[in-house]
């Protein structure tokens, strides 16, 4: 049973969920996607992890401490939240609801646990897309190349990536990131098809 997020009504925005294992290139593909279609909006998540040097408060994430995150859980301010590695990440219910209410199409970049929660709450009222690497070997290579992790961190990310890949069948669409521009165009095609279906009443 879907909740009152405004996603079902004609003229309301689309909720698009993008997941994929660490290292698959979600951020790069999303950057390209937002360039291709500047009308798309990004759901800025809350996280308890520290910002990386290139990250900006309120743009990459809203960075909060543990007690703030706890309070937000208690006030039921999250559409979903999850423990990932050693930190917590959550999607603001208010931000998503407001965007959909304004008729904006909003993209959530969340892990498979979060996507499962959104699926439970929203059912068919969201579009679920999984970004795949061209191969497992290639994903492993990309994770090693990132080399921002200590060896333990790398192995943990790899194990999680393998677990995440096993969830791909639960998604409406799988897109292979063999080429950033091509993958972004394929995702845009999926979104355009959803918009068209919504207009003609053939959608969810
Ligand atoms: P990173 O720390 O590398 O930015 O993100 C780690 C993982 O957290 C990624 O798989 C990303 O998709 C996921 N993530 C980011 N924001 C959220 C969120 O709000 N909810 C959930 N469930 N996962 C998130």
mmCIF file with all atom_site columns, C-alpha atoms and ligand atoms in Angstrom:
data_model
loop_
_atom_site.group_PDB
_atom_site.id
_atom_site.type_symbol
_atom_site.label_atom_id
_atom_site.label_alt_id
_atom_site.label_comp_id
_atom_site.label_asym_id
_atom_site.label_entity_id
_atom_site.label_seq_id
_atom_site.pdbx_PDB_ins_code
_atom_site.Cartn_x
_atom_site.Cartn_y
_atom_site.Cartn_z
_atom_site.occupancy
_atom_site.B_iso_or_equiv
_atom_site.pdbx_formal_charge
_atom_site.auth_seq_id
_atom_site.auth_comp_id
_atom_site.auth_asym_id
_atom_site.auth_atom_id
_atom_site.pdbx_PDB_model_num
ATOM   1   C CA  . UNK A 1 1   ? 0.000  0.000   0.000   1.00 0.00 ? 1   UNK A CA  1
ATOM   2   C CA  . UNK A 1 2   ? 1.569  3.271   -1.060  1.00 0.00 ? 2   UNK A CA  1
ATOM   3   C CA  . UNK A 1 3   ? 1.731  6.214   1.319   1.00 0.00 ? 3   UNK A CA  1
ATOM   4   C CA  . UNK A 1 4   ? 0.600  9.733   0.687   1.00 0.00 ? 4   UNK A CA  1
ATOM   5   C CA  . UNK A 1 5   ? 3.737  10.985  -1.013  1.00 0.00 ? 5   UNK A CA  1
ATOM   6   C CA  . UNK A 1 6   ? 1.864  12.389  -3.938  1.00 0.00 ? 6   UNK A CA  1
ATOM   7   C CA  . UNK A 1 7   ? 3.519  10.019  -6.392  1.00 0.00 ? 7   UNK A CA  1
ATOM   8   C CA  . UNK A 1 8   ? 0.357  8.464   -7.750  1.00 0.00 ? 8   UNK A CA  1
ATOM   9   C CA  . UNK A 1 9   ? -1.614 11.536  -8.706  1.00 0.00 ? 9   UNK A CA  1
ATOM   10  C CA  . UNK A 1 10  ? -1.541 12.730  -12.286 1.00 0.00 ? 10  UNK A CA  1
ATOM   11  C CA  . UNK A 1 11  ? 0.744  15.721  -12.644 1.00 0.00 ? 11  UNK A CA  1
ATOM   12  C CA  . UNK A 1 12  ? 2.836  14.722  -9.654  1.00 0.00 ? 12  UNK A CA  1
ATOM   13  C CA  . UNK A 1 13  ? 6.518  13.972  -9.912  1.00 0.00 ? 13  UNK A CA  1
ATOM   14  C CA  . UNK A 1 14  ? 8.186  10.627  -10.446 1.00 0.00 ? 14  UNK A CA  1
ATOM   15  C CA  . UNK A 1 15  ? 10.181 8.919   -7.722  1.00 0.00 ? 15  UNK A CA  1
ATOM   16  C CA  . UNK A 1 16  ? 13.244 7.248   -9.217  1.00 0.00 ? 16  UNK A CA  1
ATOM   17  C CA  . UNK A 1 17  ? 15.445 4.977   -7.118  1.00 0.00 ? 17  UNK A CA  1
ATOM   18  C CA  . UNK A 1 18  ? 18.982 4.239   -8.298  1.00 0.00 ? 18  UNK A CA  1
ATOM   19  C CA  . UNK A 1 19  ? 21.111 1.592   -6.595  1.00 0.00 ? 19  UNK A CA  1
ATOM   20  C CA  . UNK A 1 20  ? 24.289 -0.212  -7.504  1.00 0.00 ? 20  UNK A CA  1
ATOM   21  C CA  . UNK A 1 21  ? 27.386 -1.561  -5.823  1.00 0.00 ? 21  UNK A CA  1
ATOM   22  C CA  . UNK A 1 22  ? 30.148 0.668   -4.508  1.00 0.00 ? 22  UNK A CA  1
ATOM   23  C CA  . UNK A 1 23  ? 32.519 1.530   -7.359  1.00 0.00 ? 23  UNK A CA  1
ATOM   24  C CA  . UNK A 1 24  ? 29.984 1.044   -10.162 1.00 0.00 ? 24  UNK A CA  1
ATOM   25  C CA  . UNK A 1 25  ? 29.960 4.766   -10.969 1.00 0.00 ? 25  UNK A CA  1
ATOM   26  C CA  . UNK A 1 26  ? 26.578 5.944   -9.682  1.00 0.00 ? 26  UNK A CA  1
ATOM   27  C CA  . UNK A 1 27  ? 27.789 9.494   -9.021  1.00 0.00 ? 27  UNK A CA  1
ATOM   28  C CA  . UNK A 1 28  ? 29.385 9.907   -12.444 1.00 0.00 ? 28  UNK A CA  1
ATOM   29  C CA  . UNK A 1 29  ? 26.355 8.537   -14.256 1.00 0.00 ? 29  UNK A CA  1
ATOM   30  C CA  . UNK A 1 30  ? 24.046 10.768  -12.207 1.00 0.00 ? 30  UNK A CA  1
ATOM   31  C CA  . UNK A 1 31  ? 26.126 13.838  -12.997 1.00 0.00 ? 31  UNK A CA  1
ATOM   32  C CA  . UNK A 1 32  ? 25.743 13.048  -16.689 1.00 0.00 ? 32  UNK A CA  1
ATOM   33  C CA  . UNK A 1 33  ? 22.028 12.339  -16.264 1.00 0.00 ? 33  UNK A CA  1
ATOM   34  C CA  . UNK A 1 34  ? 21.424 15.714  -14.579 1.00 0.00 ? 34  UNK A CA  1
ATOM   35  C CA  . UNK A 1 35  ? 23.271 17.420  -17.410 1.00 0.00 ? 35  UNK A CA  1
ATOM   36  C CA  . UNK A 1 36  ? 21.139 15.639  -19.976 1.00 0.00 ? 36  UNK A CA  1
ATOM   37  C CA  . UNK A 1 37  ? 17.964 16.591  -18.121 1.00 0.00 ? 37  UNK A CA  1
ATOM   38  C CA  . UNK A 1 38  ? 18.344 19.567  -15.773 1.00 0.00 ? 38  UNK A CA  1
ATOM   39  C CA  . UNK A 1 39  ? 14.668 19.278  -14.788 1.00 0.00 ? 39  UNK A CA  1
ATOM   40  C CA  . UNK A 1 40  ? 15.538 16.211  -12.685 1.00 0.00 ? 40  UNK A CA  1
ATOM   41  C CA  . UNK A 1 41  ? 16.049 16.722  -8.968  1.00 0.00 ? 41  UNK A CA  1
ATOM   42  C CA  . UNK A 1 42  ? 18.373 14.910  -6.606  1.00 0.00 ? 42  UNK A CA  1
ATOM   43  C CA  . UNK A 1 43  ? 17.329 13.835  -3.144  1.00 0.00 ? 43  UNK A CA  1
ATOM   44  C CA  . UNK A 1 44  ? 20.137 14.990  -0.846  1.00 0.00 ? 44  UNK A CA  1
ATOM   45  C CA  . UNK A 1 45  ? 20.440 12.369  1.885   1.00 0.00 ? 45  UNK A CA  1
ATOM   46  C CA  . UNK A 1 46  ? 21.391 12.768  5.510   1.00 0.00 ? 46  UNK A CA  1
ATOM   47  C CA  . UNK A 1 47  ? 24.467 10.901  6.699   1.00 0.00 ? 47  UNK A CA  1
ATOM   48  C CA  . UNK A 1 48  ? 26.465 10.497  9.875   1.00 0.00 ? 48  UNK A CA  1
ATOM   49  C CA  . UNK A 1 49  ? 29.740 10.026  8.001   1.00 0.00 ? 49  UNK A CA  1
ATOM   50  C CA  . UNK A 1 50  ? 32.273 12.822  7.706   1.00 0.00 ? 50  UNK A CA  1
ATOM   51  C CA  . UNK A 1 51  ? 32.446 14.845  4.490   1.00 0.00 ? 51  UNK A CA  1
ATOM   52  C CA  . UNK A 1 52  ? 35.170 13.929  1.988   1.00 0.00 ? 52  UNK A CA  1
ATOM   53  C CA  . UNK A 1 53  ? 37.375 16.784  0.747   1.00 0.00 ? 53  UNK A CA  1
ATOM   54  C CA  . UNK A 1 54  ? 35.393 17.307  -2.453  1.00 0.00 ? 54  UNK A CA  1
ATOM   55  C CA  . UNK A 1 55  ? 31.995 17.171  -0.786  1.00 0.00 ? 55  UNK A CA  1
ATOM   56  C CA  . UNK A 1 56  ? 29.800 20.123  0.025   1.00 0.00 ? 56  UNK A CA  1
ATOM   57  C CA  . UNK A 1 57  ? 27.285 20.349  2.858   1.00 0.00 ? 57  UNK A CA  1
ATOM   58  C CA  . UNK A 1 58  ? 23.734 20.338  1.513   1.00 0.00 ? 58  UNK A CA  1
ATOM   59  C CA  . UNK A 1 59  ? 24.794 19.340  -1.995  1.00 0.00 ? 59  UNK A CA  1
ATOM   60  C CA  . UNK A 1 60  ? 26.425 15.932  -1.617  1.00 0.00 ? 60  UNK A CA  1
ATOM   61  C CA  . UNK A 1 61  ? 24.777 15.188  1.717   1.00 0.00 ? 61  UNK A CA  1
ATOM   62  C CA  . UNK A 1 62  ? 23.437 16.880  4.784   1.00 0.00 ? 62  UNK A CA  1
ATOM   63  C CA  . UNK A 1 63  ? 26.082 15.874  7.312   1.00 0.00 ? 63  UNK A CA  1
ATOM   64  C CA  . UNK A 1 64  ? 24.695 15.315  10.807  1.00 0.00 ? 64  UNK A CA  1
ATOM   65  C CA  . UNK A 1 65  ? 25.920 13.783  14.039  1.00 0.00 ? 65  UNK A CA  1
ATOM   66  C CA  . UNK A 1 66  ? 24.570 10.580  15.593  1.00 0.00 ? 66  UNK A CA  1
ATOM   67  C CA  . UNK A 1 67  ? 22.253 12.272  18.058  1.00 0.00 ? 67  UNK A CA  1
ATOM   68  C CA  . UNK A 1 68  ? 20.660 14.390  15.313  1.00 0.00 ? 68  UNK A CA  1
ATOM   69  C CA  . UNK A 1 69  ? 20.161 11.253  13.221  1.00 0.00 ? 69  UNK A CA  1
ATOM   70  C CA  . UNK A 1 70  ? 18.619 9.443   16.238  1.00 0.00 ? 70  UNK A CA  1
ATOM   71  C CA  . UNK A 1 71  ? 16.228 12.345  16.778  1.00 0.00 ? 71  UNK A CA  1
ATOM   72  C CA  . UNK A 1 72  ? 15.220 12.292  13.118  1.00 0.00 ? 72  UNK A CA  1
ATOM   73  C CA  . UNK A 1 73  ? 14.463 8.560   13.345  1.00 0.00 ? 73  UNK A CA  1
ATOM   74  C CA  . UNK A 1 74  ? 12.392 9.150   16.482  1.00 0.00 ? 74  UNK A CA  1
ATOM   75  C CA  . UNK A 1 75  ? 10.427 11.912  14.738  1.00 0.00 ? 75  UNK A CA  1
ATOM   76  C CA  . UNK A 1 76  ? 9.876  9.579   11.744  1.00 0.00 ? 76  UNK A CA  1
ATOM   77  C CA  . UNK A 1 77  ? 11.494 12.064  9.393   1.00 0.00 ? 77  UNK A CA  1
ATOM   78  C CA  . UNK A 1 78  ? 12.968 9.433   7.092   1.00 0.00 ? 78  UNK A CA  1
ATOM   79  C CA  . UNK A 1 79  ? 11.316 7.782   4.112   1.00 0.00 ? 79  UNK A CA  1
ATOM   80  C CA  . UNK A 1 80  ? 13.995 5.149   4.664   1.00 0.00 ? 80  UNK A CA  1
ATOM   81  C CA  . UNK A 1 81  ? 17.339 4.878   6.381   1.00 0.00 ? 81  UNK A CA  1
ATOM   82  C CA  . UNK A 1 82  ? 20.064 2.243   6.574   1.00 0.00 ? 82  UNK A CA  1
ATOM   83  C CA  . UNK A 1 83  ? 23.308 1.309   8.278   1.00 0.00 ? 83  UNK A CA  1
ATOM   84  C CA  . UNK A 1 84  ? 26.011 1.111   5.632   1.00 0.00 ? 84  UNK A CA  1
ATOM   85  C CA  . UNK A 1 85  ? 29.551 0.166   6.553   1.00 0.00 ? 85  UNK A CA  1
ATOM   86  C CA  . UNK A 1 86  ? 30.032 2.097   9.780   1.00 0.00 ? 86  UNK A CA  1
ATOM   87  C CA  . UNK A 1 87  ? 27.626 4.964   9.192   1.00 0.00 ? 87  UNK A CA  1
ATOM   88  C CA  . UNK A 1 88  ? 23.967 5.723   8.745   1.00 0.00 ? 88  UNK A CA  1
ATOM   89  C CA  . UNK A 1 89  ? 22.294 7.221   5.712   1.00 0.00 ? 89  UNK A CA  1
ATOM   90  C CA  . UNK A 1 90  ? 18.696 8.339   5.316   1.00 0.00 ? 90  UNK A CA  1
ATOM   91  C CA  . UNK A 1 91  ? 16.279 9.912   2.850   1.00 0.00 ? 91  UNK A CA  1
ATOM   92  C CA  . UNK A 1 92  ? 14.246 12.853  4.088   1.00 0.00 ? 92  UNK A CA  1
ATOM   93  C CA  . UNK A 1 93  ? 10.529 12.181  3.820   1.00 0.00 ? 93  UNK A CA  1
ATOM   94  C CA  . UNK A 1 94  ? 9.805  15.908  3.743   1.00 0.00 ? 94  UNK A CA  1
ATOM   95  C CA  . UNK A 1 95  ? 12.253 16.651  0.920   1.00 0.00 ? 95  UNK A CA  1
ATOM   96  C CA  . UNK A 1 96  ? 10.827 13.854  -1.220  1.00 0.00 ? 96  UNK A CA  1
ATOM   97  C CA  . UNK A 1 97  ? 7.230  14.699  -0.442  1.00 0.00 ? 97  UNK A CA  1
ATOM   98  C CA  . UNK A 1 98  ? 7.758  18.392  -1.203  1.00 0.00 ? 98  UNK A CA  1
ATOM   99  C CA  . UNK A 1 99  ? 9.530  17.671  -4.492  1.00 0.00 ? 99  UNK A CA  1
ATOM   100 C CA  . UNK A 1 100 ? 6.838  15.266  -5.681  1.00 0.00 ? 100 UNK A CA  1
ATOM   101 C CA  . UNK A 1 101 ? 4.159  17.715  -4.580  1.00 0.00 ? 101 UNK A CA  1
ATOM   102 C CA  . UNK A 1 102 ? 5.750  20.406  -6.734  1.00 0.00 ? 102 UNK A CA  1
ATOM   103 C CA  . UNK A 1 103 ? 5.581  17.992  -9.654  1.00 0.00 ? 103 UNK A CA  1
ATOM   104 C CA  . UNK A 1 104 ? 9.342  17.456  -9.692  1.00 0.00 ? 104 UNK A CA  1
ATOM   105 C CA  . UNK A 1 105 ? 10.899 14.159  -10.702 1.00 0.00 ? 105 UNK A CA  1
ATOM   106 C CA  . UNK A 1 106 ? 13.288 13.201  -7.931  1.00 0.00 ? 106 UNK A CA  1
ATOM   107 C CA  . UNK A 1 107 ? 16.162 10.707  -7.955  1.00 0.00 ? 107 UNK A CA  1
ATOM   108 C CA  . UNK A 1 108 ? 17.227 8.805   -4.836  1.00 0.00 ? 108 UNK A CA  1
ATOM   109 C CA  . UNK A 1 109 ? 20.718 7.286   -4.875  1.00 0.00 ? 109 UNK A CA  1
ATOM   110 C CA  . UNK A 1 110 ? 20.365 4.721   -2.116  1.00 0.00 ? 110 UNK A CA  1
ATOM   111 C CA  . UNK A 1 111 ? 21.606 1.243   -1.247  1.00 0.00 ? 111 UNK A CA  1
ATOM   112 C CA  . UNK A 1 112 ? 19.657 -2.010  -1.655  1.00 0.00 ? 112 UNK A CA  1
ATOM   113 C CA  . UNK A 1 113 ? 18.359 -1.955  1.947   1.00 0.00 ? 113 UNK A CA  1
ATOM   114 C CA  . UNK A 1 114 ? 16.961 1.527   1.451   1.00 0.00 ? 114 UNK A CA  1
ATOM   115 C CA  . UNK A 1 115 ? 15.476 0.558   -1.903  1.00 0.00 ? 115 UNK A CA  1
ATOM   116 C CA  . UNK A 1 116 ? 13.758 -2.422  -0.235  1.00 0.00 ? 116 UNK A CA  1
ATOM   117 C CA  . UNK A 1 117 ? 12.198 -0.055  2.334   1.00 0.00 ? 117 UNK A CA  1
ATOM   118 C CA  . UNK A 1 118 ? 10.985 2.326   -0.376  1.00 0.00 ? 118 UNK A CA  1
ATOM   119 C CA  . UNK A 1 119 ? 9.550  -0.662  -2.273  1.00 0.00 ? 119 UNK A CA  1
ATOM   120 C CA  . UNK A 1 120 ? 7.629  -1.734  0.828   1.00 0.00 ? 120 UNK A CA  1
ATOM   121 C CA  . UNK A 1 121 ? 6.272  1.777   1.407   1.00 0.00 ? 121 UNK A CA  1
ATOM   122 C CA  . UNK A 1 122 ? 5.693  2.868   -2.184  1.00 0.00 ? 122 UNK A CA  1
ATOM   123 C CA  . UNK A 1 123 ? 5.126  -0.374  -4.095  1.00 0.00 ? 123 UNK A CA  1
ATOM   124 C CA  . UNK A 1 124 ? 4.741  0.327   -7.789  1.00 0.00 ? 124 UNK A CA  1
ATOM   125 C CA  . UNK A 1 125 ? 4.691  4.100   -7.294  1.00 0.00 ? 125 UNK A CA  1
ATOM   126 C CA  . UNK A 1 126 ? 8.441  4.351   -7.710  1.00 0.00 ? 126 UNK A CA  1
ATOM   127 C CA  . UNK A 1 127 ? 10.787 3.288   -10.503 1.00 0.00 ? 127 UNK A CA  1
ATOM   128 C CA  . UNK A 1 128 ? 13.697 1.136   -9.396  1.00 0.00 ? 128 UNK A CA  1
ATOM   129 C CA  . UNK A 1 129 ? 16.886 1.129   -11.449 1.00 0.00 ? 129 UNK A CA  1
ATOM   130 C CA  . UNK A 1 130 ? 20.010 -0.915  -10.722 1.00 0.00 ? 130 UNK A CA  1
ATOM   131 C CA  . UNK A 1 131 ? 23.354 0.148   -12.164 1.00 0.00 ? 131 UNK A CA  1
ATOM   132 C CA  . UNK A 1 132 ? 25.578 -2.803  -13.061 1.00 0.00 ? 132 UNK A CA  1
ATOM   133 C CA  . UNK A 1 133 ? 29.293 -2.983  -13.833 1.00 0.00 ? 133 UNK A CA  1
ATOM   134 C CA  . UNK A 1 134 ? 30.264 -4.474  -17.217 1.00 0.00 ? 134 UNK A CA  1
ATOM   135 C CA  . UNK A 1 135 ? 31.651 -7.451  -15.264 1.00 0.00 ? 135 UNK A CA  1
ATOM   136 C CA  . UNK A 1 136 ? 32.613 -8.453  -11.743 1.00 0.00 ? 136 UNK A CA  1
ATOM   137 C CA  . UNK A 1 137 ? 36.282 -8.251  -12.692 1.00 0.00 ? 137 UNK A CA  1
ATOM   138 C CA  . UNK A 1 138 ? 35.826 -4.707  -13.866 1.00 0.00 ? 138 UNK A CA  1
ATOM   139 C CA  . UNK A 1 139 ? 34.055 -3.754  -10.635 1.00 0.00 ? 139 UNK A CA  1
ATOM   140 C CA  . UNK A 1 140 ? 36.858 -5.276  -8.592  1.00 0.00 ? 140 UNK A CA  1
ATOM   141 C CA  . UNK A 1 141 ? 39.388 -3.349  -10.681 1.00 0.00 ? 141 UNK A CA  1
ATOM   142 C CA  . UNK A 1 142 ? 37.521 -0.074  -10.144 1.00 0.00 ? 142 UNK A CA  1
ATOM   143 C CA  . UNK A 1 143 ? 37.306 -0.639  -6.385  1.00 0.00 ? 143 UNK A CA  1
ATOM   144 C CA  . UNK A 1 144 ? 41.023 -1.396  -6.166  1.00 0.00 ? 144 UNK A CA  1
ATOM   145 C CA  . UNK A 1 145 ? 41.829 1.603   -8.345  1.00 0.00 ? 145 UNK A CA  1
ATOM   146 C CA  . UNK A 1 146 ? 39.900 3.937   -6.083  1.00 0.00 ? 146 UNK A CA  1
ATOM   147 C CA  . UNK A 1 147 ? 42.391 2.893   -3.425  1.00 0.00 ? 147 UNK A CA  1
ATOM   148 C CA  . UNK A 1 148 ? 40.913 5.309   -0.930  1.00 0.00 ? 148 UNK A CA  1
ATOM   149 C CA  . UNK A 1 149 ? 40.275 2.350   1.323   1.00 0.00 ? 149 UNK A CA  1
ATOM   150 C CA  . UNK A 1 150 ? 42.557 0.428   3.593   1.00 0.00 ? 150 UNK A CA  1
ATOM   151 C CA  . UNK A 1 151 ? 42.756 -3.282  2.591   1.00 0.00 ? 151 UNK A CA  1
ATOM   152 C CA  . UNK A 1 152 ? 40.102 -4.270  5.143   1.00 0.00 ? 152 UNK A CA  1
ATOM   153 C CA  . UNK A 1 153 ? 37.830 -1.522  3.884   1.00 0.00 ? 153 UNK A CA  1
ATOM   154 C CA  . UNK A 1 154 ? 38.329 -2.722  0.326   1.00 0.00 ? 154 UNK A CA  1
ATOM   155 C CA  . UNK A 1 155 ? 37.409 -6.320  1.187   1.00 0.00 ? 155 UNK A CA  1
ATOM   156 C CA  . UNK A 1 156 ? 34.358 -5.170  3.132   1.00 0.00 ? 156 UNK A CA  1
ATOM   157 C CA  . UNK A 1 157 ? 33.215 -3.028  0.201   1.00 0.00 ? 157 UNK A CA  1
ATOM   158 C CA  . UNK A 1 158 ? 33.811 -5.939  -2.174  1.00 0.00 ? 158 UNK A CA  1
ATOM   159 C CA  . UNK A 1 159 ? 31.738 -8.345  -0.030  1.00 0.00 ? 159 UNK A CA  1
ATOM   160 C CA  . UNK A 1 160 ? 28.952 -5.773  0.185   1.00 0.00 ? 160 UNK A CA  1
ATOM   161 C CA  . UNK A 1 161 ? 29.162 -5.194  -3.579  1.00 0.00 ? 161 UNK A CA  1
ATOM   162 C CA  . UNK A 1 162 ? 28.731 -8.931  -4.237  1.00 0.00 ? 162 UNK A CA  1
ATOM   163 C CA  . UNK A 1 163 ? 25.731 -9.018  -1.881  1.00 0.00 ? 163 UNK A CA  1
ATOM   164 C CA  . UNK A 1 164 ? 24.247 -5.953  -3.593  1.00 0.00 ? 164 UNK A CA  1
ATOM   165 C CA  . UNK A 1 165 ? 24.662 -7.497  -7.059  1.00 0.00 ? 165 UNK A CA  1
ATOM   166 C CA  . UNK A 1 166 ? 22.514 -10.424 -5.884  1.00 0.00 ? 166 UNK A CA  1
ATOM   167 C CA  . UNK A 1 167 ? 19.595 -7.971  -5.419  1.00 0.00 ? 167 UNK A CA  1
ATOM   168 C CA  . UNK A 1 168 ? 19.451 -6.789  -9.027  1.00 0.00 ? 168 UNK A CA  1
ATOM   169 C CA  . UNK A 1 169 ? 16.464 -8.986  -9.944  1.00 0.00 ? 169 UNK A CA  1
ATOM   170 C CA  . UNK A 1 170 ? 14.267 -6.996  -7.560  1.00 0.00 ? 170 UNK A CA  1
ATOM   171 C CA  . UNK A 1 171 ? 14.678 -3.848  -9.674  1.00 0.00 ? 171 UNK A CA  1
ATOM   172 C CA  . UNK A 1 172 ? 12.447 -2.780  -12.571 1.00 0.00 ? 172 UNK A CA  1
ATOM   173 C CA  . UNK A 1 173 ? 15.442 -2.010  -14.785 1.00 0.00 ? 173 UNK A CA  1
ATOM   174 C CA  . UNK A 1 174 ? 19.122 -2.964  -14.881 1.00 0.00 ? 174 UNK A CA  1
ATOM   175 C CA  . UNK A 1 175 ? 21.488 -0.641  -16.720 1.00 0.00 ? 175 UNK A CA  1
ATOM   176 C CA  . UNK A 1 176 ? 25.107 -1.590  -17.452 1.00 0.00 ? 176 UNK A CA  1
ATOM   177 C CA  . UNK A 1 177 ? 27.625 1.201   -16.876 1.00 0.00 ? 177 UNK A CA  1
ATOM   178 C CA  . UNK A 1 178 ? 29.914 0.256   -19.754 1.00 0.00 ? 178 UNK A CA  1
ATOM   179 C CA  . UNK A 1 179 ? 30.022 3.883   -20.872 1.00 0.00 ? 179 UNK A CA  1
ATOM   180 C CA  . UNK A 1 180 ? 28.883 6.786   -18.689 1.00 0.00 ? 180 UNK A CA  1
ATOM   181 C CA  . UNK A 1 181 ? 27.090 8.739   -21.409 1.00 0.00 ? 181 UNK A CA  1
ATOM   182 C CA  . UNK A 1 182 ? 25.363 5.662   -22.803 1.00 0.00 ? 182 UNK A CA  1
ATOM   183 C CA  . UNK A 1 183 ? 24.247 4.502   -19.338 1.00 0.00 ? 183 UNK A CA  1
ATOM   184 C CA  . UNK A 1 184 ? 22.909 7.984   -18.507 1.00 0.00 ? 184 UNK A CA  1
ATOM   185 C CA  . UNK A 1 185 ? 21.010 8.079   -21.789 1.00 0.00 ? 185 UNK A CA  1
ATOM   186 C CA  . UNK A 1 186 ? 19.486 4.675   -21.089 1.00 0.00 ? 186 UNK A CA  1
ATOM   187 C CA  . UNK A 1 187 ? 18.334 5.842   -17.642 1.00 0.00 ? 187 UNK A CA  1
ATOM   188 C CA  . UNK A 1 188 ? 16.880 8.994   -19.193 1.00 0.00 ? 188 UNK A CA  1
ATOM   189 C CA  . UNK A 1 189 ? 15.019 6.783   -21.684 1.00 0.00 ? 189 UNK A CA  1
ATOM   190 C CA  . UNK A 1 190 ? 13.498 4.818   -18.795 1.00 0.00 ? 190 UNK A CA  1
ATOM   191 C CA  . UNK A 1 191 ? 12.427 8.061   -17.084 1.00 0.00 ? 191 UNK A CA  1
ATOM   192 C CA  . UNK A 1 192 ? 10.936 9.445   -20.297 1.00 0.00 ? 192 UNK A CA  1
ATOM   193 C CA  . UNK A 1 193 ? 8.967  6.225   -20.807 1.00 0.00 ? 193 UNK A CA  1
ATOM   194 C CA  . UNK A 1 194 ? 7.632  6.513   -17.240 1.00 0.00 ? 194 UNK A CA  1
ATOM   195 C CA  . UNK A 1 195 ? 6.630  10.122  -17.846 1.00 0.00 ? 195 UNK A CA  1
ATOM   196 C CA  . UNK A 1 196 ? 4.824  9.137   -21.037 1.00 0.00 ? 196 UNK A CA  1
ATOM   197 C CA  . UNK A 1 197 ? 3.067  6.251   -19.283 1.00 0.00 ? 197 UNK A CA  1
ATOM   198 C CA  . UNK A 1 198 ? 1.987  8.615   -16.505 1.00 0.00 ? 198 UNK A CA  1
ATOM   199 C CA  . UNK A 1 199 ? 0.591  11.084  -19.057 1.00 0.00 ? 199 UNK A CA  1
ATOM   200 C CA  . UNK A 1 200 ? -1.430 8.437   -20.869 1.00 0.00 ? 200 UNK A CA  1
ATOM   201 C CA  . UNK A 1 201 ? -2.553 6.791   -17.638 1.00 0.00 ? 201 UNK A CA  1
ATOM   202 C CA  . UNK A 1 202 ? -0.763 3.571   -18.550 1.00 0.00 ? 202 UNK A CA  1
ATOM   203 C CA  . UNK A 1 203 ? 1.655  3.928   -15.615 1.00 0.00 ? 203 UNK A CA  1
ATOM   204 C CA  . UNK A 1 204 ? 1.284  2.764   -12.036 1.00 0.00 ? 204 UNK A CA  1
HETATM 205 P P1  . LIG B 2 .   ? 29.072 6.988   0.117   1.00 0.00 ? 1   LIG B P1  1
HETATM 206 O O1  . LIG B 2 .   ? 29.465 6.995   1.558   1.00 0.00 ? 1   LIG B O1  1
HETATM 207 O O2  . LIG B 2 .   ? 30.106 6.334   -0.763  1.00 0.00 ? 1   LIG B O2  1
HETATM 208 O O3  . LIG B 2 .   ? 28.652 8.350   -0.378  1.00 0.00 ? 1   LIG B O3  1
HETATM 209 O O4  . LIG B 2 .   ? 27.759 6.081   -0.013  1.00 0.00 ? 1   LIG B O4  1
HETATM 210 C C1  . LIG B 2 .   ? 27.758 4.759   0.432   1.00 0.00 ? 1   LIG B C1  1
HETATM 211 C C2  . LIG B 2 .   ? 26.436 4.117   0.059   1.00 0.00 ? 1   LIG B C2  1
HETATM 212 O O5  . LIG B 2 .   ? 25.359 4.773   0.719   1.00 0.00 ? 1   LIG B O5  1
HETATM 213 C C3  . LIG B 2 .   ? 26.082 4.164   -1.432  1.00 0.00 ? 1   LIG B C3  1
HETATM 214 O O6  . LIG B 2 .   ? 25.683 2.871   -1.855  1.00 0.00 ? 1   LIG B O6  1
HETATM 215 C C4  . LIG B 2 .   ? 24.902 5.105   -1.490  1.00 0.00 ? 1   LIG B C4  1
HETATM 216 O O7  . LIG B 2 .   ? 24.013 4.783   -2.535  1.00 0.00 ? 1   LIG B O7  1
HETATM 217 C C5  . LIG B 2 .   ? 24.257 4.849   -0.158  1.00 0.00 ? 1   LIG B C5  1
HETATM 218 N N1  . LIG B 2 .   ? 23.365 5.929   0.264   1.00 0.00 ? 1   LIG B N1  1
HETATM 219 C C6  . LIG B 2 .   ? 23.558 7.263   0.138   1.00 0.00 ? 1   LIG B C6  1
HETATM 220 N N2  . LIG B 2 .   ? 22.526 7.926   0.655   1.00 0.00 ? 1   LIG B N2  1
HETATM 221 C C7  . LIG B 2 .   ? 21.652 6.999   1.120   1.00 0.00 ? 1   LIG B C7  1
HETATM 222 C C8  . LIG B 2 .   ? 20.376 7.080   1.773   1.00 0.00 ? 1   LIG B C8  1
HETATM 223 O O8  . LIG B 2 .   ? 19.816 8.140   2.037   1.00 0.00 ? 1   LIG B O8  1
HETATM 224 N N3  . LIG B 2 .   ? 19.803 5.894   2.115   1.00 0.00 ? 1   LIG B N3  1
HETATM 225 C C9  . LIG B 2 .   ? 20.366 4.697   1.856   1.00 0.00 ? 1   LIG B C9  1
HETATM 226 N N4  . LIG B 2 .   ? 19.697 3.595   2.220   1.00 0.00 ? 1   LIG B N4  1
HETATM 227 N N5  . LIG B 2 .   ? 21.553 4.591   1.227   1.00 0.00 ? 1   LIG B N5  1
HETATM 228 C C10 . LIG B 2 .   ? 22.196 5.727   0.876   1.00 0.00 ? 1   LIG B C10 1
#
